[in-house]
CSV table of C-alpha atoms and ligand atoms in Angstrom, one decimal:
chain,number,residue,atom,x,y,z
A,211,MET,CA,110.8,96.4,51.2
A,212,LYS,CA,111.2,94.1,54.2
A,213,PRO,CA,114.2,91.9,54.0
A,214,ILE,CA,113.7,88.2,53.4
A,215,ASP,CA,115.1,86.7,56.6
A,216,LEU,CA,116.6,83.3,56.0
A,217,ARG,CA,119.0,83.4,59.0
A,218,SER,CA,117.0,80.9,61.0
A,219,ASP,CA,113.5,79.6,61.7
A,220,THR,CA,113.8,81.3,65.1
A,221,VAL,CA,113.1,84.7,63.6
A,222,THR,CA,109.3,84.3,63.2
A,223,ARG,CA,106.8,86.6,64.9
A,224,PRO,CA,103.5,85.2,66.4
A,225,THR,CA,100.7,85.1,63.9
A,226,ALA,CA,97.4,86.9,64.6
A,227,GLY,CA,95.9,83.6,65.7
A,228,MET,CA,98.8,82.9,68.0
A,229,TRP,CA,98.5,86.3,69.6
A,230,ASP,CA,94.8,85.7,70.2
A,231,ALA,CA,95.6,82.4,71.9
A,232,MET,CA,98.2,84.1,74.0
A,233,ARG,CA,95.9,86.9,75.0
A,234,ALA,CA,93.1,84.5,75.9
A,235,ALA,CA,95.4,82.2,77.9
A,236,GLU,CA,94.3,81.3,81.5
A,237,LEU,CA,97.3,82.1,83.7
A,238,GLY,CA,98.6,81.1,87.1
A,239,ASP,CA,102.0,81.0,88.8
A,240,ASP,CA,103.9,78.1,87.4
A,241,VAL,CA,106.4,78.1,90.3
A,242,PHE,CA,103.4,77.1,92.4
A,243,GLY,CA,102.5,74.6,89.7
A,244,ASP,CA,99.1,76.3,89.1
A,245,ASP,CA,99.4,77.8,85.6
A,246,PRO,CA,96.6,75.8,83.9
A,247,THR,CA,98.0,76.5,80.4
A,248,VAL,CA,101.5,75.4,81.2
A,249,ASN,CA,100.1,72.2,82.8
A,250,ALA,CA,97.9,71.6,79.8
A,251,LEU,CA,100.9,72.0,77.4
A,252,GLN,CA,103.1,69.7,79.5
A,253,GLN,CA,100.4,67.0,79.6
A,254,ARG,CA,99.8,67.3,75.9
A,255,ILE,CA,103.4,67.2,74.7
A,256,ALA,CA,104.2,64.3,77.0
A,257,ALA,CA,101.2,62.3,75.7
A,258,GLU,CA,101.9,63.3,72.1
A,259,LEU,CA,105.5,62.0,72.3
A,260,GLY,CA,104.7,59.0,74.4
A,261,PHE,CA,106.2,60.0,77.7
A,262,GLU,CA,105.0,60.1,81.3
A,263,ALA,CA,105.8,63.7,81.9
A,264,ALA,CA,107.1,66.9,80.4
A,265,LEU,CA,108.5,70.2,81.7
A,266,PHE,CA,108.1,73.6,79.9
A,267,MET,CA,111.5,75.4,79.5
A,268,PRO,CA,112.4,78.8,78.4
A,269,THR,CA,114.9,77.6,75.7
A,270,GLY,CA,116.2,74.5,74.0
A,271,THR,CA,119.6,75.0,75.6
A,272,GLN,CA,118.2,74.9,79.1
A,273,SER,CA,116.0,71.9,78.2
A,274,ASN,CA,119.0,70.0,76.9
A,275,LEU,CA,121.1,71.0,79.9
A,276,CYS,CA,118.5,69.9,82.4
A,277,GLY,CA,118.0,66.7,80.5
A,278,LEU,CA,121.7,65.9,80.5
A,279,MET,CA,122.0,66.8,84.2
A,280,SER,CA,119.0,64.6,85.1
A,281,HIS,CA,120.6,61.6,83.4
A,282,CYS,CA,124.2,62.2,84.5
A,283,GLN,CA,125.8,63.0,87.9
A,284,ARG,CA,129.1,64.8,88.5
A,285,GLY,CA,131.9,62.8,86.9
A,286,ASP,CA,129.6,60.9,84.5
A,287,GLU,CA,130.1,61.1,80.8
A,288,TYR,CA,127.8,61.5,77.7
A,289,LEU,CA,128.6,60.4,74.2
A,290,VAL,CA,127.7,63.1,71.7
A,291,GLY,CA,128.4,64.1,68.1
A,292,GLN,CA,131.3,66.4,67.6
A,293,MET,CA,129.0,68.8,65.7
A,294,ALA,CA,126.0,68.3,67.9
A,295,HIS,CA,124.3,71.4,69.4
A,296,THR,CA,124.5,70.1,73.0
A,297,TYR,CA,128.2,69.8,72.6
A,298,ARG,CA,129.3,72.6,70.4
A,299,TRP,CA,126.8,75.3,70.5
A,300,GLU,CA,125.6,75.4,74.1
A,301,GLY,CA,128.6,77.1,75.7
A,302,GLY,CA,129.9,73.9,77.2
A,303,GLY,CA,127.1,73.9,79.7
A,304,ALA,CA,127.1,70.2,80.4
A,305,ALA,CA,130.7,70.4,81.5
A,306,VAL,CA,130.6,73.9,83.1
A,307,LEU,CA,127.4,73.7,85.0
A,308,GLY,CA,126.8,69.9,85.1
A,309,SER,CA,130.3,68.6,85.7
A,310,ILE,CA,129.5,66.1,83.0
A,311,GLN,CA,132.3,65.1,80.7
A,312,PRO,CA,131.4,65.2,77.1
A,313,GLN,CA,132.9,62.4,74.9
A,314,PRO,CA,132.6,63.9,71.4
A,315,LEU,CA,132.5,61.5,68.5
A,316,PRO,CA,132.7,62.2,64.7
A,317,ASN,CA,129.4,62.9,63.0
A,318,GLN,CA,128.9,61.0,59.8
A,319,PRO,CA,127.6,63.1,56.9
A,320,ASP,CA,124.0,62.1,57.7
A,321,GLY,CA,124.4,63.2,61.3
A,322,SER,CA,124.7,59.7,62.8
A,323,ILE,CA,127.5,58.6,65.0
A,324,ALA,CA,129.0,55.3,63.8
A,325,LEU,CA,127.9,52.4,66.0
A,326,ALA,CA,131.5,51.2,66.3
A,327,ASP,CA,132.5,54.6,67.6
A,328,ILE,CA,129.7,54.5,70.2
A,329,GLU,CA,130.7,51.0,71.2
A,330,GLY,CA,134.4,51.9,71.3
A,331,ALA,CA,133.8,55.0,73.5
A,332,ILE,CA,131.9,53.2,76.3
A,333,LYS,CA,134.4,53.1,79.1
A,334,PRO,CA,134.9,50.1,81.4
A,335,ASP,CA,133.9,50.4,85.0
A,336,ASP,CA,137.3,51.4,86.3
A,337,ALA,CA,138.3,54.4,88.5
A,338,HIS,CA,140.5,55.8,85.7
A,339,PHE,CA,137.5,56.6,83.6
A,340,ALA,CA,134.4,58.8,83.8
A,341,ARG,CA,131.3,56.7,84.0
A,342,THR,CA,129.7,56.5,80.5
A,343,ARG,CA,126.0,57.1,81.2
A,344,LEU,CA,124.3,58.6,78.2
A,345,LEU,CA,124.1,58.8,74.4
A,346,ALA,CA,122.8,62.0,73.0
A,347,LEU,CA,121.6,62.3,69.4
A,348,GLU,CA,120.1,65.2,67.4
A,349,ASN,CA,117.2,65.1,64.9
A,350,THR,CA,117.0,66.9,62.6
A,351,TRP,CA,120.7,67.4,62.3
A,352,GLY,CA,121.7,70.3,60.0
A,353,GLY,CA,118.3,69.9,58.5
A,354,GLN,CA,118.8,66.2,57.8
A,355,VAL,CA,116.5,63.5,59.1
A,356,LEU,CA,118.3,60.8,61.1
A,357,PRO,CA,117.3,57.4,59.5
A,358,LEU,CA,114.9,55.6,61.8
A,359,ALA,CA,116.8,52.3,61.4
A,360,TYR,CA,119.9,54.1,62.7
A,361,ILE,CA,118.0,55.5,65.7
A,362,GLU,CA,116.7,52.0,66.5
A,363,ALA,CA,120.2,50.5,66.3
A,364,ALA,CA,122.0,53.2,68.2
A,365,THR,CA,119.5,53.5,71.0
A,366,ALA,CA,119.3,49.7,71.2
A,367,LEU,CA,123.1,49.5,71.5
A,368,ALA,CA,123.2,52.2,74.2
A,369,HIS,CA,120.4,50.5,76.2
A,370,SER,CA,122.1,47.1,75.9
A,371,ARG,CA,125.2,48.6,77.5
A,372,GLY,CA,123.2,50.3,80.3
A,373,LEU,CA,123.3,53.8,78.9
A,374,ALA,CA,120.3,56.1,78.8
A,375,THR,CA,119.5,58.0,75.6
A,376,HIS,CA,118.6,61.7,75.0
A,377,LEU,CA,117.3,63.3,71.8
A,378,ASP,CA,117.9,67.0,71.1
A,379,GLY,CA,114.7,67.2,69.0
A,380,ALA,CA,114.7,71.0,68.5
A,381,ARG,CA,113.3,70.3,65.1
A,382,LEU,CA,111.8,66.9,65.8
A,383,PHE,CA,108.5,67.9,64.1
A,384,ASN,CA,110.4,68.8,60.9
A,385,ALA,CA,111.8,65.3,61.0
A,386,ALA,CA,108.4,63.8,61.6
A,387,VAL,CA,106.7,65.7,58.8
A,388,ALA,CA,109.5,65.0,56.4
A,389,SER,CA,109.5,61.3,57.0
A,390,GLY,CA,105.7,61.1,57.1
A,391,ARG,CA,105.5,59.5,60.6
A,392,PRO,CA,104.2,60.7,63.9
A,393,ALA,CA,106.9,62.4,66.1
A,394,ARG,CA,106.1,59.8,68.7
A,395,GLU,CA,107.5,57.0,66.5
A,396,ILE,CA,110.9,58.8,66.6
A,397,ALA,CA,110.7,59.9,70.2
A,398,ARG,CA,109.8,56.4,71.6
A,399,HIS,CA,113.3,55.2,71.2
A,400,PHE,CA,114.7,57.7,73.7
A,401,ASP,CA,114.6,58.1,77.5
A,402,SER,CA,114.2,61.8,77.1
A,403,VAL,CA,113.5,64.2,74.3
A,404,SER,CA,113.8,68.0,74.1
A,405,VAL,CA,111.6,69.7,71.6
A,406,CYS,CA,111.5,73.4,70.7
A,407,PHE,CA,108.4,75.4,69.9
A,408,SER,CA,110.3,78.5,68.9
A,409,LYS,CA,111.9,77.1,65.7
A,410,GLY,CA,109.7,75.8,62.9
A,411,LEU,CA,106.6,75.9,65.1
A,412,GLY,CA,106.9,79.6,65.3
A,413,THR,CA,106.4,80.6,69.0
A,414,PRO,CA,108.3,83.5,70.5
A,415,ALA,CA,110.0,81.2,73.1
A,416,GLY,CA,109.8,77.9,74.8
A,417,SER,CA,110.8,74.3,74.6
A,418,ALA,CA,109.8,71.1,76.5
A,419,LEU,CA,111.8,68.3,78.0
A,420,CYS,CA,109.9,65.0,78.0
A,421,GLY,CA,110.8,61.9,80.0
A,422,SER,CA,109.7,59.7,82.9
A,423,GLN,CA,108.1,61.1,86.1
A,424,GLU,CA,111.3,60.5,87.9
A,425,LEU,CA,113.5,62.2,85.3
A,426,ILE,CA,111.2,65.3,85.1
A,427,LYS,CA,111.2,65.6,88.9
A,428,GLN,CA,115.0,65.9,88.7
A,429,ALA,CA,114.9,68.3,85.8
A,430,HIS,CA,112.4,70.4,87.7
A,431,ARG,CA,115.1,71.0,90.4
A,432,TRP,CA,117.8,71.8,87.8
A,433,ARG,CA,115.5,74.2,85.9
A,434,LYS,CA,114.9,76.1,89.2
A,435,MET,CA,118.6,76.2,89.8
A,436,ALA,CA,119.3,77.4,86.3
A,437,GLY,CA,116.8,80.2,86.7
A,438,GLY,CA,114.3,78.8,84.3
A,439,ALA,CA,111.3,78.6,86.6
A,440,MET,CA,108.9,81.2,85.1
A,441,ARG,CA,105.7,82.6,86.6
A,442,GLN,CA,102.8,83.4,84.2
A,443,SER,CA,104.5,81.4,81.5
A,444,GLY,CA,101.1,80.2,80.3
A,445,VAL,CA,101.2,83.1,77.9
A,446,LEU,CA,104.1,81.3,76.2
A,447,ALA,CA,102.6,77.8,76.7
A,448,ALA,CA,99.4,79.1,74.9
A,449,ALA,CA,101.5,79.9,71.9
A,450,ALA,CA,103.0,76.4,72.0
A,451,LEU,CA,99.5,74.8,72.2
A,452,TYR,CA,98.4,76.9,69.3
A,453,ALA,CA,101.5,75.9,67.3
A,454,LEU,CA,100.8,72.2,68.0
A,455,ASP,CA,97.3,72.6,66.6
A,456,HIS,CA,98.2,74.9,63.6
A,457,HIS,CA,101.8,74.8,62.7
A,458,VAL,CA,102.9,71.2,62.5
A,459,ALA,CA,101.4,70.0,59.2
A,460,ARG,CA,102.4,73.3,57.6
A,461,LEU,CA,106.1,72.5,58.1
A,462,ALA,CA,105.7,70.6,54.8
A,463,GLN,CA,105.3,74.1,53.2
A,464,ASP,CA,108.7,75.2,54.6
A,465,HIS,CA,110.2,72.0,53.3
A,466,ALA,CA,108.8,72.6,49.8
A,467,HIS,CA,110.1,76.2,49.9
A,468,ALA,CA,113.6,74.9,50.8
A,469,GLN,CA,113.4,72.5,47.9
A,470,ALA,CA,112.3,75.3,45.5
A,471,LEU,CA,115.1,77.5,46.8
A,472,ALA,CA,117.7,74.8,46.3
A,473,GLU,CA,116.4,74.1,42.8
A,474,GLY,CA,116.3,77.8,41.9
A,475,LEU,CA,120.0,78.1,42.8
A,476,GLN,CA,121.2,75.2,40.6
A,477,GLY,CA,123.6,75.8,37.8
A,478,LEU,CA,125.5,78.9,39.1
A,479,PRO,CA,129.2,78.6,38.6
A,480,GLY,CA,131.3,78.2,41.8
A,481,VAL,CA,128.2,77.4,43.8
A,482,ARG,CA,127.1,74.0,45.2
A,483,VAL,CA,123.7,73.6,46.7
A,484,SER,CA,122.7,70.8,49.1
A,485,ALA,CA,119.5,68.8,48.5
A,486,PRO,CA,117.4,69.8,51.5
A,487,GLN,CA,115.5,67.2,53.4
A,488,THR,CA,113.6,69.7,55.6
A,489,ASN,CA,113.9,73.5,55.9
A,490,ILE,CA,117.6,74.1,55.8
A,491,VAL,CA,119.6,74.7,52.6
A,492,PHE,CA,123.4,74.9,52.5
A,493,VAL,CA,125.1,76.7,49.7
A,494,GLU,CA,128.8,76.1,49.3
A,495,LEU,CA,130.7,78.9,47.6
A,496,ALA,CA,134.0,78.7,45.8
A,497,PRO,CA,136.7,80.5,47.8
A,498,GLU,CA,136.8,83.5,45.5
A,499,ARG,CA,133.0,84.0,45.8
A,500,ALA,CA,132.7,83.6,49.6
A,501,PRO,CA,134.2,86.8,51.0
A,502,GLY,CA,131.5,89.4,51.7
A,503,ALA,CA,128.7,87.2,50.3
A,504,VAL,CA,126.5,87.6,53.4
A,505,GLU,CA,127.0,91.4,53.3
A,506,ARG,CA,126.3,91.6,49.6
A,507,LEU,CA,123.1,89.6,50.1
A,508,GLU,CA,122.1,91.8,53.1
A,509,ALA,CA,122.5,94.9,51.0
A,510,ARG,CA,120.1,93.5,48.5
A,511,GLY,CA,117.5,92.4,51.1
A,512,VAL,CA,118.3,88.7,51.8
A,513,LEU,CA,119.5,87.8,55.3
A,514,ALA,CA,121.6,84.6,55.6
A,515,THR,CA,124.3,83.2,57.9
A,516,GLY,CA,127.6,81.5,57.1
A,517,LEU,CA,131.1,82.0,56.0
A,518,TYR,CA,132.3,79.7,53.2
A,519,ARG,CA,128.9,78.0,53.3
A,520,LEU,CA,125.7,80.0,53.4
A,521,ARG,CA,122.9,78.6,55.5
A,522,LEU,CA,119.4,79.5,54.4
A,523,VAL,CA,116.4,78.5,56.6
A,524,THR,CA,112.8,78.6,55.5
A,525,HIS,CA,110.0,79.2,58.0
A,526,LEU,CA,106.5,80.5,58.7
A,527,ASP,CA,107.3,84.1,57.8
A,528,VAL,CA,108.7,83.4,54.3
A,529,SER,CA,106.1,83.1,51.5
A,530,ALA,CA,106.5,81.5,48.1
A,531,ASP,CA,106.9,85.0,46.7
A,532,GLY,CA,109.6,85.7,49.2
A,533,ILE,CA,111.4,82.5,48.1
A,534,GLN,CA,111.2,83.5,44.4
A,535,ARG,CA,112.6,87.0,45.3
A,536,ALA,CA,115.4,85.4,47.3
A,537,ILE,CA,116.3,83.1,44.4
A,538,ASP,CA,116.5,86.1,42.0
A,539,ILE,CA,118.6,88.1,44.5
A,540,LEU,CA,120.9,85.2,45.3
A,541,ARG,CA,121.4,84.4,41.6
A,542,GLU,CA,122.4,88.0,40.9
A,543,SER,CA,124.6,88.4,44.0
A,544,LEU,CA,126.5,85.1,44.0
B,2,PLP,C1,119.6,71.6,67.2
B,2,PLP,C2,119.4,72.6,68.2
B,2,PLP,N1,119.3,72.3,69.5
B,2,PLP,C3,119.1,73.2,70.5
B,2,PLP,C4,119.0,74.5,70.2
B,2,PLP,C5,118.9,75.5,71.3
B,2,PLP,O1,117.7,76.2,71.3
B,2,PLP,P1,117.6,77.7,72.0
B,2,PLP,O2,118.1,78.6,71.1
B,2,PLP,O3,116.1,77.8,72.3
B,2,PLP,O4,118.4,77.6,73.3
B,2,PLP,C6,119.1,75.0,68.8
B,2,PLP,C7,119.0,76.4,68.5
B,2,PLP,O5,119.2,76.8,67.4
B,2,PLP,C8,119.3,74.0,67.8
B,2,PLP,O6,119.4,74.3,66.5
């Protein structure tokens, strides 16, 4: 039997409908700017999130990097959560490739960065300091939806101090569906937003950076330099357009599956299960239960990640039956 793969929402394969859309895509050479499907996707995602322009990117990492590099020059600084993807899980790219100094700040349990920490980290205009230019937030963060009131307050604070704002919205559509509001209502508070099509939306690859015409013009240069200018990338853009039509509302199903999974794991001794807000469930294991847990699960046909805390992610390729089977196996193995 095929394993139930809960390692990430990035493991999905294109659906039959998505393959059809990819096969039928009208293609050009995007380096010449004449791939009609890429152009259509860029216009659509920019309009949908309320921005002037967008740029199709191979990955979320490159989209974030080009966003940060378009906001910040060499010797500038961005304020970012200690546990944020753009700081901790992107190979230090902003510093290594962008010469941008990260100023990591503690993430609160809900993923926010305390306003006082933001305020306190903005440096005076003095040659001793890097120039603080940007606040970067992430939504969802560890599967949690950043409260909108917080986003409003944090971005207002940043803007009032002359900082720009960037959102790593790899799972922005999960946040939107979970909070019952259009993604645009979240995105509108930021000067740039990076969204991924290859996570909950289920495409094989691709992200988009959204921002002003001027910012996207800058990002276009950085993308070229980073090796991310692709040719007949309309084949991937077609998958993203298909996903925007067919895979956004259904994220609610992934969220319901995560909820069912969390409920199904309640009551096991030495096991604490988080209450998921979207598609990610964390399972904390007592120290005596943790060693070898991932391997034990794999041997029984459930794939997960984690060390002392298992991370289980629901997605397009996991059915309600798969969730029930995963609950049974997890209960027996943990
Ligand atoms: C929150 C977040 N941002 C950015 C990324 C980077 O995306 P990619 O793997 O396409 O580079 C990820 C990937 O998992 C992510 O979880």
